[in-house]
């Protein structure tokens, strides 16, 4: 697969996620979006907010990568994910609607109203942020598609010691978003 095709697949999947969120959640009332099956579990809106918090961090890293990219370092014709990127993306991505591995969330990525019950997420702000972040991810993918994604490294949120190739990091962010949209879809199906 060419690097352009790989990037386009990620863009297509991001656009599909946006449509899924619009058709599944935009019509829900605030109390439905904020309903939680238990105190420990997240609401639909908290799932989307967690995606926003995570994407915000990776978008910053992607912008830094875009700024540092060397225009002389042109893209290769093909792109193949590295084994770490593939492993991380596959572990994160739901398979056949099933989230296979339970993972602990970093405190900085926990939605504010989960940490502080008095805090309130504003529904339209959460959805607007999600749409803006998807548009920015698409812009970044297109802006960097002529650079060699094999050579550009992005630091993960797991620490300075773990970096992914740029294309792998794009795929990981998509897989993370898919995971939490699936989580929100399950909540919606169970509760309504």
mmCIF file with all atom_site columns, C-alpha atoms in Angstrom:
data_model
loop_
_atom_site.group_PDB
_atom_site.id
_atom_site.type_symbol
_atom_site.label_atom_id
_atom_site.label_alt_id
_atom_site.label_comp_id
_atom_site.label_asym_id
_atom_site.label_entity_id
_atom_site.label_seq_id
_atom_site.pdbx_PDB_ins_code
_atom_site.Cartn_x
_atom_site.Cartn_y
_atom_site.Cartn_z
_atom_site.occupancy
_atom_site.B_iso_or_equiv
_atom_site.pdbx_formal_charge
_atom_site.auth_seq_id
_atom_site.auth_comp_id
_atom_site.auth_asym_id
_atom_site.auth_atom_id
_atom_site.pdbx_PDB_model_num
ATOM 1   C CA . UNK A 1 1   ? 0.000   0.000  0.000  1.00 0.00 ? 1   UNK A CA 1
ATOM 2   C CA . UNK A 1 2   ? 1.304   3.449  -0.804 1.00 0.00 ? 2   UNK A CA 1
ATOM 3   C CA . UNK A 1 3   ? 1.726   6.031  1.910  1.00 0.00 ? 3   UNK A CA 1
ATOM 4   C CA . UNK A 1 4   ? -0.981  8.131  0.238  1.00 0.00 ? 4   UNK A CA 1
ATOM 5   C CA . UNK A 1 5   ? -3.413  5.176  0.275  1.00 0.00 ? 5   UNK A CA 1
ATOM 6   C CA . UNK A 1 6   ? -2.586  4.471  3.922  1.00 0.00 ? 6   UNK A CA 1
ATOM 7   C CA . UNK A 1 7   ? -3.270  8.100  4.850  1.00 0.00 ? 7   UNK A CA 1
ATOM 8   C CA . UNK A 1 8   ? -6.460  8.183  2.797  1.00 0.00 ? 8   UNK A CA 1
ATOM 9   C CA . UNK A 1 9   ? -7.729  5.073  4.555  1.00 0.00 ? 9   UNK A CA 1
ATOM 10  C CA . UNK A 1 10  ? -7.221  6.791  7.919  1.00 0.00 ? 10  UNK A CA 1
ATOM 11  C CA . UNK A 1 11  ? -9.018  9.916  6.653  1.00 0.00 ? 11  UNK A CA 1
ATOM 12  C CA . UNK A 1 12  ? -11.917 7.802  5.351  1.00 0.00 ? 12  UNK A CA 1
ATOM 13  C CA . UNK A 1 13  ? -12.201 6.011  8.696  1.00 0.00 ? 13  UNK A CA 1
ATOM 14  C CA . UNK A 1 14  ? -12.120 9.321  10.602 1.00 0.00 ? 14  UNK A CA 1
ATOM 15  C CA . UNK A 1 15  ? -14.926 10.657 8.411  1.00 0.00 ? 15  UNK A CA 1
ATOM 16  C CA . UNK A 1 16  ? -16.902 7.472  9.014  1.00 0.00 ? 16  UNK A CA 1
ATOM 17  C CA . UNK A 1 17  ? -16.461 7.922  12.788 1.00 0.00 ? 17  UNK A CA 1
ATOM 18  C CA . UNK A 1 18  ? -17.726 11.499 12.534 1.00 0.00 ? 18  UNK A CA 1
ATOM 19  C CA . UNK A 1 19  ? -20.847 10.323 10.692 1.00 0.00 ? 19  UNK A CA 1
ATOM 20  C CA . UNK A 1 20  ? -21.373 7.549  13.225 1.00 0.00 ? 20  UNK A CA 1
ATOM 21  C CA . UNK A 1 21  ? -21.261 10.034 16.093 1.00 0.00 ? 21  UNK A CA 1
ATOM 22  C CA . UNK A 1 22  ? -23.588 12.441 14.292 1.00 0.00 ? 22  UNK A CA 1
ATOM 23  C CA . UNK A 1 23  ? -26.195 9.799  13.478 1.00 0.00 ? 23  UNK A CA 1
ATOM 24  C CA . UNK A 1 24  ? -25.971 7.986  16.812 1.00 0.00 ? 24  UNK A CA 1
ATOM 25  C CA . UNK A 1 25  ? -25.580 10.712 19.414 1.00 0.00 ? 25  UNK A CA 1
ATOM 26  C CA . UNK A 1 26  ? -26.472 14.188 18.126 1.00 0.00 ? 26  UNK A CA 1
ATOM 27  C CA . UNK A 1 27  ? -30.203 13.586 18.617 1.00 0.00 ? 27  UNK A CA 1
ATOM 28  C CA . UNK A 1 28  ? -29.876 12.366 22.215 1.00 0.00 ? 28  UNK A CA 1
ATOM 29  C CA . UNK A 1 29  ? -30.964 14.551 25.110 1.00 0.00 ? 29  UNK A CA 1
ATOM 30  C CA . UNK A 1 30  ? -28.406 15.886 27.593 1.00 0.00 ? 30  UNK A CA 1
ATOM 31  C CA . UNK A 1 31  ? -29.512 13.454 30.310 1.00 0.00 ? 31  UNK A CA 1
ATOM 32  C CA . UNK A 1 32  ? -29.054 10.531 27.906 1.00 0.00 ? 32  UNK A CA 1
ATOM 33  C CA . UNK A 1 33  ? -25.584 11.709 26.877 1.00 0.00 ? 33  UNK A CA 1
ATOM 34  C CA . UNK A 1 34  ? -24.587 12.098 30.520 1.00 0.00 ? 34  UNK A CA 1
ATOM 35  C CA . UNK A 1 35  ? -26.243 8.929  31.871 1.00 0.00 ? 35  UNK A CA 1
ATOM 36  C CA . UNK A 1 36  ? -23.823 6.425  33.396 1.00 0.00 ? 36  UNK A CA 1
ATOM 37  C CA . UNK A 1 37  ? -24.562 2.751  34.059 1.00 0.00 ? 37  UNK A CA 1
ATOM 38  C CA . UNK A 1 38  ? -22.498 3.010  37.254 1.00 0.00 ? 38  UNK A CA 1
ATOM 39  C CA . UNK A 1 39  ? -20.439 5.608  39.075 1.00 0.00 ? 39  UNK A CA 1
ATOM 40  C CA . UNK A 1 40  ? -17.168 4.057  37.850 1.00 0.00 ? 40  UNK A CA 1
ATOM 41  C CA . UNK A 1 41  ? -18.188 3.833  34.188 1.00 0.00 ? 41  UNK A CA 1
ATOM 42  C CA . UNK A 1 42  ? -18.192 6.705  31.727 1.00 0.00 ? 42  UNK A CA 1
ATOM 43  C CA . UNK A 1 43  ? -21.170 8.244  29.980 1.00 0.00 ? 43  UNK A CA 1
ATOM 44  C CA . UNK A 1 44  ? -21.449 8.580  26.194 1.00 0.00 ? 44  UNK A CA 1
ATOM 45  C CA . UNK A 1 45  ? -20.346 12.201 26.432 1.00 0.00 ? 45  UNK A CA 1
ATOM 46  C CA . UNK A 1 46  ? -17.381 11.288 28.640 1.00 0.00 ? 46  UNK A CA 1
ATOM 47  C CA . UNK A 1 47  ? -16.236 8.735  26.045 1.00 0.00 ? 47  UNK A CA 1
ATOM 48  C CA . UNK A 1 48  ? -16.214 11.457 23.371 1.00 0.00 ? 48  UNK A CA 1
ATOM 49  C CA . UNK A 1 49  ? -14.517 13.931 25.728 1.00 0.00 ? 49  UNK A CA 1
ATOM 50  C CA . UNK A 1 50  ? -11.795 11.364 26.453 1.00 0.00 ? 50  UNK A CA 1
ATOM 51  C CA . UNK A 1 51  ? -11.189 11.066 22.695 1.00 0.00 ? 51  UNK A CA 1
ATOM 52  C CA . UNK A 1 52  ? -10.925 14.870 22.557 1.00 0.00 ? 52  UNK A CA 1
ATOM 53  C CA . UNK A 1 53  ? -8.427  15.021 25.426 1.00 0.00 ? 53  UNK A CA 1
ATOM 54  C CA . UNK A 1 54  ? -6.263  12.328 23.854 1.00 0.00 ? 54  UNK A CA 1
ATOM 55  C CA . UNK A 1 55  ? -6.476  13.726 20.321 1.00 0.00 ? 55  UNK A CA 1
ATOM 56  C CA . UNK A 1 56  ? -5.492  17.160 21.608 1.00 0.00 ? 56  UNK A CA 1
ATOM 57  C CA . UNK A 1 57  ? -2.203  15.751 22.912 1.00 0.00 ? 57  UNK A CA 1
ATOM 58  C CA . UNK A 1 58  ? -1.436  13.841 19.723 1.00 0.00 ? 58  UNK A CA 1
ATOM 59  C CA . UNK A 1 59  ? -2.382  16.769 17.492 1.00 0.00 ? 59  UNK A CA 1
ATOM 60  C CA . UNK A 1 60  ? 0.253   18.836 19.324 1.00 0.00 ? 60  UNK A CA 1
ATOM 61  C CA . UNK A 1 61  ? 2.804   16.085 18.641 1.00 0.00 ? 61  UNK A CA 1
ATOM 62  C CA . UNK A 1 62  ? 1.745   15.869 14.973 1.00 0.00 ? 62  UNK A CA 1
ATOM 63  C CA . UNK A 1 63  ? 2.118   19.633 14.578 1.00 0.00 ? 63  UNK A CA 1
ATOM 64  C CA . UNK A 1 64  ? 5.631   19.450 16.037 1.00 0.00 ? 64  UNK A CA 1
ATOM 65  C CA . UNK A 1 65  ? 6.428   16.640 13.600 1.00 0.00 ? 65  UNK A CA 1
ATOM 66  C CA . UNK A 1 66  ? 5.033   18.698 10.720 1.00 0.00 ? 66  UNK A CA 1
ATOM 67  C CA . UNK A 1 67  ? 7.241   21.657 11.703 1.00 0.00 ? 67  UNK A CA 1
ATOM 68  C CA . UNK A 1 68  ? 10.365  19.497 11.995 1.00 0.00 ? 68  UNK A CA 1
ATOM 69  C CA . UNK A 1 69  ? 9.769   17.514 8.806  1.00 0.00 ? 69  UNK A CA 1
ATOM 70  C CA . UNK A 1 70  ? 12.506  17.908 6.246  1.00 0.00 ? 70  UNK A CA 1
ATOM 71  C CA . UNK A 1 71  ? 11.115  18.668 2.803  1.00 0.00 ? 71  UNK A CA 1
ATOM 72  C CA . UNK A 1 72  ? 14.140  16.932 1.274  1.00 0.00 ? 72  UNK A CA 1
ATOM 73  C CA . UNK A 1 73  ? 13.058  13.695 2.990  1.00 0.00 ? 73  UNK A CA 1
ATOM 74  C CA . UNK A 1 74  ? 10.396  12.701 0.480  1.00 0.00 ? 74  UNK A CA 1
ATOM 75  C CA . UNK A 1 75  ? 7.853   9.951  0.994  1.00 0.00 ? 75  UNK A CA 1
ATOM 76  C CA . UNK A 1 76  ? 8.614   6.469  -0.210 1.00 0.00 ? 76  UNK A CA 1
ATOM 77  C CA . UNK A 1 77  ? 6.143   4.887  -2.586 1.00 0.00 ? 77  UNK A CA 1
ATOM 78  C CA . UNK A 1 78  ? 4.989   2.270  -0.079 1.00 0.00 ? 78  UNK A CA 1
ATOM 79  C CA . UNK A 1 79  ? 4.182   2.382  3.606  1.00 0.00 ? 79  UNK A CA 1
ATOM 80  C CA . UNK A 1 80  ? 4.236   -0.508 6.033  1.00 0.00 ? 80  UNK A CA 1
ATOM 81  C CA . UNK A 1 81  ? 3.453   -0.144 9.705  1.00 0.00 ? 81  UNK A CA 1
ATOM 82  C CA . UNK A 1 82  ? 6.180   -0.960 12.200 1.00 0.00 ? 82  UNK A CA 1
ATOM 83  C CA . UNK A 1 83  ? 5.625   -3.853 14.564 1.00 0.00 ? 83  UNK A CA 1
ATOM 84  C CA . UNK A 1 84  ? 5.196   -1.645 17.648 1.00 0.00 ? 84  UNK A CA 1
ATOM 85  C CA . UNK A 1 85  ? 2.707   0.636  15.896 1.00 0.00 ? 85  UNK A CA 1
ATOM 86  C CA . UNK A 1 86  ? 0.795   -2.330 14.540 1.00 0.00 ? 86  UNK A CA 1
ATOM 87  C CA . UNK A 1 87  ? 0.752   -4.024 17.951 1.00 0.00 ? 87  UNK A CA 1
ATOM 88  C CA . UNK A 1 88  ? -0.447  -0.874 19.732 1.00 0.00 ? 88  UNK A CA 1
ATOM 89  C CA . UNK A 1 89  ? -3.113  -0.102 17.117 1.00 0.00 ? 89  UNK A CA 1
ATOM 90  C CA . UNK A 1 90  ? -4.412  -3.666 17.032 1.00 0.00 ? 90  UNK A CA 1
ATOM 91  C CA . UNK A 1 91  ? -4.575  -3.820 20.837 1.00 0.00 ? 91  UNK A CA 1
ATOM 92  C CA . UNK A 1 92  ? -6.522  -0.551 20.914 1.00 0.00 ? 92  UNK A CA 1
ATOM 93  C CA . UNK A 1 93  ? -8.880  -1.149 17.967 1.00 0.00 ? 93  UNK A CA 1
ATOM 94  C CA . UNK A 1 94  ? -12.139 -3.014 18.664 1.00 0.00 ? 94  UNK A CA 1
ATOM 95  C CA . UNK A 1 95  ? -12.498 -6.236 16.706 1.00 0.00 ? 95  UNK A CA 1
ATOM 96  C CA . UNK A 1 96  ? -15.979 -7.168 15.489 1.00 0.00 ? 96  UNK A CA 1
ATOM 97  C CA . UNK A 1 97  ? -17.482 -4.692 17.937 1.00 0.00 ? 97  UNK A CA 1
ATOM 98  C CA . UNK A 1 98  ? -15.565 -6.109 20.904 1.00 0.00 ? 98  UNK A CA 1
ATOM 99  C CA . UNK A 1 99  ? -13.050 -4.137 22.969 1.00 0.00 ? 99  UNK A CA 1
ATOM 100 C CA . UNK A 1 100 ? -10.539 -6.882 23.670 1.00 0.00 ? 100 UNK A CA 1
ATOM 101 C CA . UNK A 1 101 ? -8.176  -5.372 26.210 1.00 0.00 ? 101 UNK A CA 1
ATOM 102 C CA . UNK A 1 102 ? -9.137  -3.272 29.197 1.00 0.00 ? 102 UNK A CA 1
ATOM 103 C CA . UNK A 1 103 ? -6.654  -0.436 29.725 1.00 0.00 ? 103 UNK A CA 1
ATOM 104 C CA . UNK A 1 104 ? -6.134  2.077  32.521 1.00 0.00 ? 104 UNK A CA 1
ATOM 105 C CA . UNK A 1 105 ? -6.558  5.717  31.523 1.00 0.00 ? 105 UNK A CA 1
ATOM 106 C CA . UNK A 1 106 ? -3.979  8.317  32.504 1.00 0.00 ? 106 UNK A CA 1
ATOM 107 C CA . UNK A 1 107 ? -5.408  10.797 35.014 1.00 0.00 ? 107 UNK A CA 1
ATOM 108 C CA . UNK A 1 108 ? -4.769  13.683 32.627 1.00 0.00 ? 108 UNK A CA 1
ATOM 109 C CA . UNK A 1 109 ? -7.063  12.043 30.057 1.00 0.00 ? 109 UNK A CA 1
ATOM 110 C CA . UNK A 1 110 ? -9.971  11.294 32.382 1.00 0.00 ? 110 UNK A CA 1
ATOM 111 C CA . UNK A 1 111 ? -12.939 13.583 31.623 1.00 0.00 ? 111 UNK A CA 1
ATOM 112 C CA . UNK A 1 112 ? -13.152 16.421 34.134 1.00 0.00 ? 112 UNK A CA 1
ATOM 113 C CA . UNK A 1 113 ? -16.645 15.579 35.341 1.00 0.00 ? 113 UNK A CA 1
ATOM 114 C CA . UNK A 1 114 ? -15.516 12.041 36.199 1.00 0.00 ? 114 UNK A CA 1
ATOM 115 C CA . UNK A 1 115 ? -12.867 13.474 38.523 1.00 0.00 ? 115 UNK A CA 1
ATOM 116 C CA . UNK A 1 116 ? -15.114 16.269 39.809 1.00 0.00 ? 116 UNK A CA 1
ATOM 117 C CA . UNK A 1 117 ? -18.836 15.404 39.791 1.00 0.00 ? 117 UNK A CA 1
ATOM 118 C CA . UNK A 1 118 ? -19.709 19.109 40.142 1.00 0.00 ? 118 UNK A CA 1
ATOM 119 C CA . UNK A 1 119 ? -18.083 19.863 36.786 1.00 0.00 ? 119 UNK A CA 1
ATOM 120 C CA . UNK A 1 120 ? -20.263 19.708 33.692 1.00 0.00 ? 120 UNK A CA 1
ATOM 121 C CA . UNK A 1 121 ? -19.416 18.854 30.113 1.00 0.00 ? 121 UNK A CA 1
ATOM 122 C CA . UNK A 1 122 ? -21.273 21.006 27.582 1.00 0.00 ? 122 UNK A CA 1
ATOM 123 C CA . UNK A 1 123 ? -22.674 18.685 24.929 1.00 0.00 ? 123 UNK A CA 1
ATOM 124 C CA . UNK A 1 124 ? -22.343 20.887 21.846 1.00 0.00 ? 124 UNK A CA 1
ATOM 125 C CA . UNK A 1 125 ? -18.809 21.924 22.871 1.00 0.00 ? 125 UNK A CA 1
ATOM 126 C CA . UNK A 1 126 ? -17.691 18.280 23.185 1.00 0.00 ? 126 UNK A CA 1
ATOM 127 C CA . UNK A 1 127 ? -19.140 17.380 19.772 1.00 0.00 ? 127 UNK A CA 1
ATOM 128 C CA . UNK A 1 128 ? -17.757 20.515 18.113 1.00 0.00 ? 128 UNK A CA 1
ATOM 129 C CA . UNK A 1 129 ? -14.283 19.788 19.527 1.00 0.00 ? 129 UNK A CA 1
ATOM 130 C CA . UNK A 1 130 ? -14.463 16.245 18.174 1.00 0.00 ? 130 UNK A CA 1
ATOM 131 C CA . UNK A 1 131 ? -15.340 17.549 14.686 1.00 0.00 ? 131 UNK A CA 1
ATOM 132 C CA . UNK A 1 132 ? -12.585 20.181 14.810 1.00 0.00 ? 132 UNK A CA 1
ATOM 133 C CA . UNK A 1 133 ? -10.007 17.614 15.888 1.00 0.00 ? 133 UNK A CA 1
ATOM 134 C CA . UNK A 1 134 ? -11.019 15.231 13.087 1.00 0.00 ? 134 UNK A CA 1
ATOM 135 C CA . UNK A 1 135 ? -10.671 18.077 10.578 1.00 0.00 ? 135 UNK A CA 1
ATOM 136 C CA . UNK A 1 136 ? -7.235  18.967 11.983 1.00 0.00 ? 136 UNK A CA 1
ATOM 137 C CA . UNK A 1 137 ? -6.102  15.332 11.859 1.00 0.00 ? 137 UNK A CA 1
ATOM 138 C CA . UNK A 1 138 ? -7.203  15.171 8.225  1.00 0.00 ? 138 UNK A CA 1
ATOM 139 C CA . UNK A 1 139 ? -5.328  18.400 7.479  1.00 0.00 ? 139 UNK A CA 1
ATOM 140 C CA . UNK A 1 140 ? -2.176  17.091 9.160  1.00 0.00 ? 140 UNK A CA 1
ATOM 141 C CA . UNK A 1 141 ? -2.300  13.794 7.278  1.00 0.00 ? 141 UNK A CA 1
ATOM 142 C CA . UNK A 1 142 ? -2.627  15.640 3.975  1.00 0.00 ? 142 UNK A CA 1
ATOM 143 C CA . UNK A 1 143 ? 0.021   18.224 4.910  1.00 0.00 ? 143 UNK A CA 1
ATOM 144 C CA . UNK A 1 144 ? 2.578   15.531 5.730  1.00 0.00 ? 144 UNK A CA 1
ATOM 145 C CA . UNK A 1 145 ? 1.735   12.962 3.075  1.00 0.00 ? 145 UNK A CA 1
ATOM 146 C CA . UNK A 1 146 ? 4.686   13.985 0.903  1.00 0.00 ? 146 UNK A CA 1
ATOM 147 C CA . UNK A 1 147 ? 7.146   13.408 3.765  1.00 0.00 ? 147 UNK A CA 1
ATOM 148 C CA . UNK A 1 148 ? 8.642   10.059 4.664  1.00 0.00 ? 148 UNK A CA 1
ATOM 149 C CA . UNK A 1 149 ? 6.470   8.814  7.540  1.00 0.00 ? 149 UNK A CA 1
ATOM 150 C CA . UNK A 1 150 ? 8.995   6.049  8.216  1.00 0.00 ? 150 UNK A CA 1
ATOM 151 C CA . UNK A 1 151 ? 11.593  8.604  9.312  1.00 0.00 ? 151 UNK A CA 1
ATOM 152 C CA . UNK A 1 152 ? 9.399   11.026 11.263 1.00 0.00 ? 152 UNK A CA 1
ATOM 153 C CA . UNK A 1 153 ? 8.883   9.861  14.853 1.00 0.00 ? 153 UNK A CA 1
ATOM 154 C CA . UNK A 1 154 ? 6.136   10.927 17.243 1.00 0.00 ? 154 UNK A CA 1
ATOM 155 C CA . UNK A 1 155 ? 6.385   10.586 21.006 1.00 0.00 ? 155 UNK A CA 1
ATOM 156 C CA . UNK A 1 156 ? 3.462   8.675  22.493 1.00 0.00 ? 156 UNK A CA 1
ATOM 157 C CA . UNK A 1 157 ? 1.679   9.566  25.704 1.00 0.00 ? 157 UNK A CA 1
ATOM 158 C CA . UNK A 1 158 ? 3.349   6.523  27.261 1.00 0.00 ? 158 UNK A CA 1
ATOM 159 C CA . UNK A 1 159 ? 6.618   8.408  27.614 1.00 0.00 ? 159 UNK A CA 1
ATOM 160 C CA . UNK A 1 160 ? 9.655   9.783  25.832 1.00 0.00 ? 160 UNK A CA 1
ATOM 161 C CA . UNK A 1 161 ? 11.081  6.314  25.389 1.00 0.00 ? 161 UNK A CA 1
ATOM 162 C CA . UNK A 1 162 ? 8.225   5.124  23.146 1.00 0.00 ? 162 UNK A CA 1
ATOM 163 C CA . UNK A 1 163 ? 8.012   6.779  19.760 1.00 0.00 ? 163 UNK A CA 1
ATOM 164 C CA . UNK A 1 164 ? 6.025   5.691  16.730 1.00 0.00 ? 164 UNK A CA 1
ATOM 165 C CA . UNK A 1 165 ? 6.537   6.328  13.061 1.00 0.00 ? 165 UNK A CA 1
ATOM 166 C CA . UNK A 1 166 ? 4.238   9.168  11.992 1.00 0.00 ? 166 UNK A CA 1
ATOM 167 C CA . UNK A 1 167 ? 1.929   6.911  9.969  1.00 0.00 ? 167 UNK A CA 1
ATOM 168 C CA . UNK A 1 168 ? 1.723   4.430  12.846 1.00 0.00 ? 168 UNK A CA 1
ATOM 169 C CA . UNK A 1 169 ? 0.833   7.266  15.235 1.00 0.00 ? 169 UNK A CA 1
ATOM 170 C CA . UNK A 1 170 ? -1.979  8.395  12.912 1.00 0.00 ? 170 UNK A CA 1
ATOM 171 C CA . UNK A 1 171 ? -3.281  4.803  12.854 1.00 0.00 ? 171 UNK A CA 1
ATOM 172 C CA . UNK A 1 172 ? -3.027  4.534  16.640 1.00 0.00 ? 172 UNK A CA 1
ATOM 173 C CA . UNK A 1 173 ? -5.044  7.727  17.185 1.00 0.00 ? 173 UNK A CA 1
ATOM 174 C CA . UNK A 1 174 ? -7.710  6.392  14.821 1.00 0.00 ? 174 UNK A CA 1
ATOM 175 C CA . UNK A 1 175 ? -7.802  3.038  16.658 1.00 0.00 ? 175 UNK A CA 1
ATOM 176 C CA . UNK A 1 176 ? -8.112  4.844  19.999 1.00 0.00 ? 176 UNK A CA 1
ATOM 177 C CA . UNK A 1 177 ? -11.026 6.902  18.673 1.00 0.00 ? 177 UNK A CA 1
ATOM 178 C CA . UNK A 1 178 ? -12.699 3.782  17.263 1.00 0.00 ? 178 UNK A CA 1
ATOM 179 C CA . UNK A 1 179 ? -12.346 2.080  20.630 1.00 0.00 ? 179 UNK A CA 1
ATOM 180 C CA . UNK A 1 180 ? -14.142 4.811  22.545 1.00 0.00 ? 180 UNK A CA 1
ATOM 181 C CA . UNK A 1 181 ? -16.829 5.368  19.914 1.00 0.00 ? 181 UNK A CA 1
ATOM 182 C CA . UNK A 1 182 ? -17.520 1.632  20.196 1.00 0.00 ? 182 UNK A CA 1
ATOM 183 C CA . UNK A 1 183 ? -17.660 2.027  23.985 1.00 0.00 ? 183 UNK A CA 1
ATOM 184 C CA . UNK A 1 184 ? -20.197 4.863  23.578 1.00 0.00 ? 184 UNK A CA 1
ATOM 185 C CA . UNK A 1 185 ? -22.230 2.803  21.081 1.00 0.00 ? 185 UNK A CA 1
ATOM 186 C CA . UNK A 1 186 ? -22.446 -0.066 23.568 1.00 0.00 ? 186 UNK A CA 1
ATOM 187 C CA . UNK A 1 187 ? -23.575 2.305  26.307 1.00 0.00 ? 187 UNK A CA 1
ATOM 188 C CA . UNK A 1 188 ? -26.265 3.676  24.026 1.00 0.00 ? 188 UNK A CA 1
ATOM 189 C CA . UNK A 1 189 ? -27.474 0.182  23.097 1.00 0.00 ? 189 UNK A CA 1
ATOM 190 C CA . UNK A 1 190 ? -27.520 -0.984 26.729 1.00 0.00 ? 190 UNK A CA 1
ATOM 191 C CA . UNK A 1 191 ? -29.201 2.074  28.198 1.00 0.00 ? 191 UNK A CA 1
ATOM 192 C CA . UNK A 1 192 ? -31.677 3.233  25.554 1.00 0.00 ? 192 UNK A CA 1
#
